[in-house]
Short mmCIF file of C-alpha atoms in Angstrom, two decimals:
data_model
loop_
_atom_site.label_atom_id
_atom_site.label_comp_id
_atom_site.label_asym_id
_atom_site.label_seq_id
_atom_site.Cartn_x
_atom_site.Cartn_y
_atom_site.Cartn_z
CA THR A 1 91.31 101.46 69.97
CA ILE A 2 94.76 101.33 69.68
CA LEU A 3 96.92 98.65 69.37
CA ILE A 4 99.78 98.16 71.58
CA HIS A 5 100.63 94.64 71.75
CA LYS A 6 100.38 91.42 69.27
CA THR A 7 101.45 88.22 70.41
CA GLU A 8 103.26 85.73 67.81
CA THR A 9 100.68 82.89 66.18
CA GLN A 10 100.87 79.28 68.13
CA ASP A 11 99.96 77.04 64.94
CA ASN A 12 97.31 73.89 64.95
CA THR A 13 96.61 74.53 68.85
CA LEU A 14 93.24 75.12 70.57
CA ASP A 15 95.03 75.31 74.04
CA PRO A 16 97.05 77.90 73.39
CA LYS A 17 100.10 79.58 75.61
CA TRP A 18 101.65 83.10 74.05
CA LYS A 19 105.47 84.10 75.42
CA GLU A 20 105.33 86.77 77.89
CA PHE A 21 105.45 90.28 77.34
CA GLU A 22 106.14 93.39 78.82
CA LEU A 23 103.85 96.22 78.48
CA SER A 24 104.25 99.92 80.34
CA ILE A 25 101.08 101.18 83.00
CA ALA A 26 101.13 104.41 80.45
CA ASP A 27 101.10 102.10 77.25
CA LEU A 28 97.55 100.26 79.04
CA THR A 29 96.32 103.46 80.75
CA SER A 30 97.54 106.70 77.97
CA GLY A 31 98.15 108.18 81.81
CA ASN A 32 94.51 107.47 82.51
CA VAL A 33 94.61 104.32 85.29
CA LYS A 34 90.63 105.12 86.72
CA ASP A 35 89.05 104.70 83.54
CA ALA A 36 91.25 102.60 81.06
CA LYS A 37 89.52 99.91 79.20
CA LEU A 38 91.25 97.34 77.15
CA VAL A 39 90.41 94.80 75.27
CA ILE A 40 91.48 91.13 74.32
CA GLU A 41 90.82 89.57 70.97
CA VAL A 42 91.66 85.98 69.45
CA TRP A 43 92.26 85.37 65.72
CA ASP A 44 92.36 82.30 63.99
CA GLU A 45 95.34 83.24 61.43
CA ASP A 46 94.50 82.14 57.96
CA MET A 47 95.77 81.80 54.83
CA THR A 48 93.22 84.06 53.08
CA THR A 49 91.51 86.56 55.90
CA ASP A 50 92.18 85.70 59.24
CA SER A 51 88.44 85.12 61.45
CA ILE A 52 87.74 86.19 65.39
CA ILE A 53 87.58 83.66 67.44
CA GLY A 54 86.55 85.69 70.38
CA MET A 55 87.26 88.93 72.08
CA PHE A 56 86.51 90.98 75.88
CA LYS A 57 86.76 94.19 77.12
CA ILE A 58 87.72 94.82 80.68
CA ASN A 59 88.69 97.35 82.93
CA PHE A 60 93.17 98.11 83.52
CA ALA A 61 92.15 97.34 87.29
CA GLU A 62 90.79 93.70 86.43
CA LEU A 63 93.88 92.24 85.05
CA LEU A 64 95.48 92.36 88.59
CA TYR A 65 93.01 90.30 90.84
CA ASN A 66 90.30 87.94 87.43
CA LYS A 67 92.94 85.72 86.19
CA GLN A 68 90.09 84.07 83.76
CA PHE A 69 87.79 85.63 81.31
CA GLU A 70 85.59 84.30 78.85
CA LEU A 71 86.03 85.08 74.90
CA ILE A 72 82.94 86.19 73.46
CA ASN A 73 82.22 86.05 69.80
CA SER A 74 79.22 88.39 69.02
CA GLU A 75 78.49 86.48 66.12
CA MET A 76 77.62 83.46 67.90
CA VAL A 77 75.73 84.97 70.82
CA LYS A 78 72.20 85.02 68.93
CA LYS A 79 72.88 81.03 68.59
CA LYS A 80 71.36 78.61 70.26
CA GLY A 81 73.12 77.24 73.50
CA TYR A 82 76.03 78.91 72.75
CA LYS A 83 78.32 80.30 75.80
CA ASN A 84 81.04 81.56 74.89
CA SER A 85 84.15 80.67 71.78
CA GLY A 86 86.78 79.48 75.02
CA VAL A 87 88.27 80.32 78.26
CA ILE A 88 91.25 83.09 77.93
CA GLU A 89 93.58 82.98 81.34
CA ILE A 90 96.00 86.05 81.91
CA SER A 91 98.89 86.64 84.64
CA ALA A 92 99.36 90.23 84.84
CA THR A 93 101.71 91.71 87.73
CA PHE A 94 104.16 94.16 88.15
CA ALA A 95 107.45 93.94 87.10
CA ALA A 96 109.98 96.20 88.85
CA LYS A 97 113.14 96.89 86.08
CA GLN A 98 116.62 96.75 88.82
CA VAL A 99 118.03 100.46 87.89
CA PRO A 100 121.73 100.03 89.34
CA PRO A 101 122.06 102.54 91.97
CA GLU A 102 125.38 104.39 90.75
CA VAL A 103 122.38 105.12 87.59
CA LEU A 104 119.38 106.48 89.84
CA LYS A 105 122.38 108.94 91.79
CA LYS A 106 123.48 110.17 88.74
CA VAL A 107 119.81 111.07 87.10
CA ALA A 108 119.01 112.50 90.34
CA SER A 109 122.10 114.70 90.45
CA ILE A 110 120.80 115.95 86.49
CA GLN A 111 119.12 119.36 87.11
CA PRO A 112 116.33 120.30 84.58
CA ASN A 113 118.66 122.71 82.41
CA ASP A 114 121.13 120.36 81.57
CA LEU A 115 121.76 119.22 78.04
CA LEU A 116 121.48 115.09 77.33
CA LYS A 117 124.00 114.53 74.42
CA PHE A 118 122.72 111.36 71.97
CA THR A 119 124.29 109.88 69.35
CA VAL A 120 122.38 107.22 67.52
CA SER A 121 123.48 104.42 65.23
CA ALA A 122 121.74 101.39 63.77
CA SER A 123 123.01 98.29 62.15
CA THR A 124 121.19 95.53 59.99
CA LEU A 125 118.03 97.86 59.41
CA ASP A 126 115.67 96.17 57.01
CA ASN A 127 115.43 97.30 53.41
CA LEU A 128 112.26 98.02 52.93
CA ASP A 129 113.21 99.14 49.07
CA ALA A 130 112.26 97.65 46.35
CA ILE A 131 115.70 99.20 44.64
CA GLY A 132 118.43 100.45 46.49
CA LEU A 133 118.31 100.54 49.78
CA SER A 134 116.20 101.80 53.05
CA ASP A 135 116.75 106.03 53.49
CA PRO A 136 116.39 105.76 57.21
CA TYR A 137 115.76 108.30 59.96
CA ILE A 138 114.34 108.14 63.35
CA MET A 139 111.48 110.26 65.62
CA LEU A 140 112.49 110.08 69.62
CA TYR A 141 109.57 110.51 71.70
CA CYS A 142 108.59 110.93 75.54
CA ARG A 143 105.53 110.13 77.52
CA SER A 144 105.19 110.50 81.87
CA SER A 145 102.34 108.92 83.54
CA GLU A 146 100.33 112.72 82.33
CA ASP A 147 100.48 112.58 78.94
CA ALA A 148 97.86 111.41 77.16
CA GLN A 149 100.09 110.92 73.69
CA PRO A 150 103.63 110.84 73.51
CA ARG A 151 105.13 114.08 73.06
CA LYS A 152 107.49 113.98 70.03
CA LEU A 153 111.23 115.94 70.72
CA TYR A 154 113.50 114.96 68.03
CA THR A 155 113.85 113.99 64.24
CA SER A 156 116.97 113.25 62.48
CA GLU A 157 117.77 113.66 59.45
CA VAL A 158 117.52 111.26 56.35
CA ILE A 159 120.31 108.77 55.38
CA GLU A 160 120.44 107.79 52.45
CA ASN A 161 121.02 104.07 51.15
CA ASN A 162 122.13 102.97 54.07
CA LEU A 163 121.46 100.40 56.77
CA ASN A 164 123.82 100.57 58.68
CA PRO A 165 123.38 104.20 59.74
CA THR A 166 124.65 106.55 62.52
CA TRP A 167 122.82 110.01 62.75
CA SER A 168 124.01 113.34 64.30
CA THR A 169 124.62 113.62 67.82
CA PHE A 170 122.24 115.96 69.11
CA SER A 171 121.47 117.46 72.21
CA LEU A 172 117.63 118.08 74.42
CA PRO A 173 117.20 119.53 77.83
CA PHE A 174 116.28 117.11 80.43
CA TYR A 175 113.14 119.70 81.08
CA HIS A 176 111.79 118.05 78.16
CA PHE A 177 111.95 114.61 79.32
CA THR A 178 110.63 115.19 82.68
CA SER A 179 110.25 118.17 84.85
CA LYS A 180 108.97 115.63 88.05
CA ASP A 181 109.96 112.25 89.34
CA VAL A 182 111.91 109.95 86.76
CA LYS A 183 109.91 107.48 87.51
CA GLY A 184 107.66 106.45 84.74
CA ILE A 185 108.84 107.98 82.15
CA GLN A 186 108.79 106.77 78.67
CA VAL A 187 110.88 107.05 76.00
CA ILE A 188 110.01 106.06 72.51
CA VAL A 189 112.58 105.78 69.36
CA GLU A 190 110.80 105.09 65.85
CA CYS A 191 112.79 104.07 62.63
CA TYR A 192 111.46 105.21 59.44
CA ASP A 193 112.25 104.53 55.96
CA GLU A 194 111.79 107.83 54.01
CA ASP A 195 109.95 107.04 50.71
CA ASP A 196 109.92 110.02 48.08
CA VAL A 197 106.73 108.68 46.06
CA GLY A 198 103.98 107.38 49.24
CA LYS A 199 104.31 106.92 52.30
CA ASP A 200 107.06 106.68 54.65
CA GLU A 201 107.09 103.46 56.32
CA LEU A 202 107.67 102.06 59.45
CA ILE A 203 111.25 100.33 60.10
CA GLY A 204 110.55 99.19 63.68
CA SER A 205 110.86 100.87 66.99
CA VAL A 206 111.33 100.24 70.57
CA LYS A 207 109.94 101.64 73.91
CA MET A 208 112.34 102.53 76.95
CA ASP A 209 111.99 103.66 80.44
CA LEU A 210 114.32 107.12 80.89
CA THR A 211 116.78 105.57 82.79
CA GLU A 212 117.72 102.63 80.63
CA LEU A 213 119.28 105.61 78.53
CA PHE A 214 122.12 105.43 81.11
CA TYR A 215 123.12 101.91 81.08
CA VAL A 216 121.57 99.57 78.61
CA LYS A 217 123.20 100.50 75.15
CA GLN A 218 121.90 98.37 72.47
CA PHE A 219 118.05 97.74 71.55
CA ASP A 220 116.02 96.17 69.12
CA LEU A 221 113.71 97.59 67.05
CA ILE A 222 110.84 95.27 66.77
CA ASN A 223 107.78 96.19 64.04
CA ASP A 224 104.39 94.26 65.18
CA ASP A 225 103.17 94.55 61.74
#
């Protein structure tokens, strides 16, 4: 099971309403819409150890026609009179992004061997180092509905001791992203802090549609942890 989204905590309430969020179909199904299964868990945040309130499992398609689901806690099911640990309501719709017509025209004219030139910079990165500043680098991935997992396309150089880095410009041929329709192609950028000792730490990541690269210039890095 892969964690794909974590909501904010709603304090001191038994009737929470979480913020609206968007996920790509590629995230939810790993490219296999027919057999994709989702697990949704509701937890109670605590000062020591968080406790699970309940969970349920559904097929991806159920999101589109079922709205209410019973939360079941496996540790409670044997108790006399137990029915559920609450009911959760989900409204899921397809969110079509409005891509400017001139962008679609430009993307449609790109040939497989054409190079896409990337200049990537970041600002006010989180400092994950106890001494000095983060040593950031980026990794760029691509994922289509046919990909079970994202494909890594590029890893940048490390820029030491810098929270406002600009990495070296690089180019990738368009066919690395897709050989078919550009619709549904997802680009993922992850930013890490390189550590000399231990494992490199994720500063944040961002997911976008391929077409967004041609008209959106700034993205927020998010770290769900």
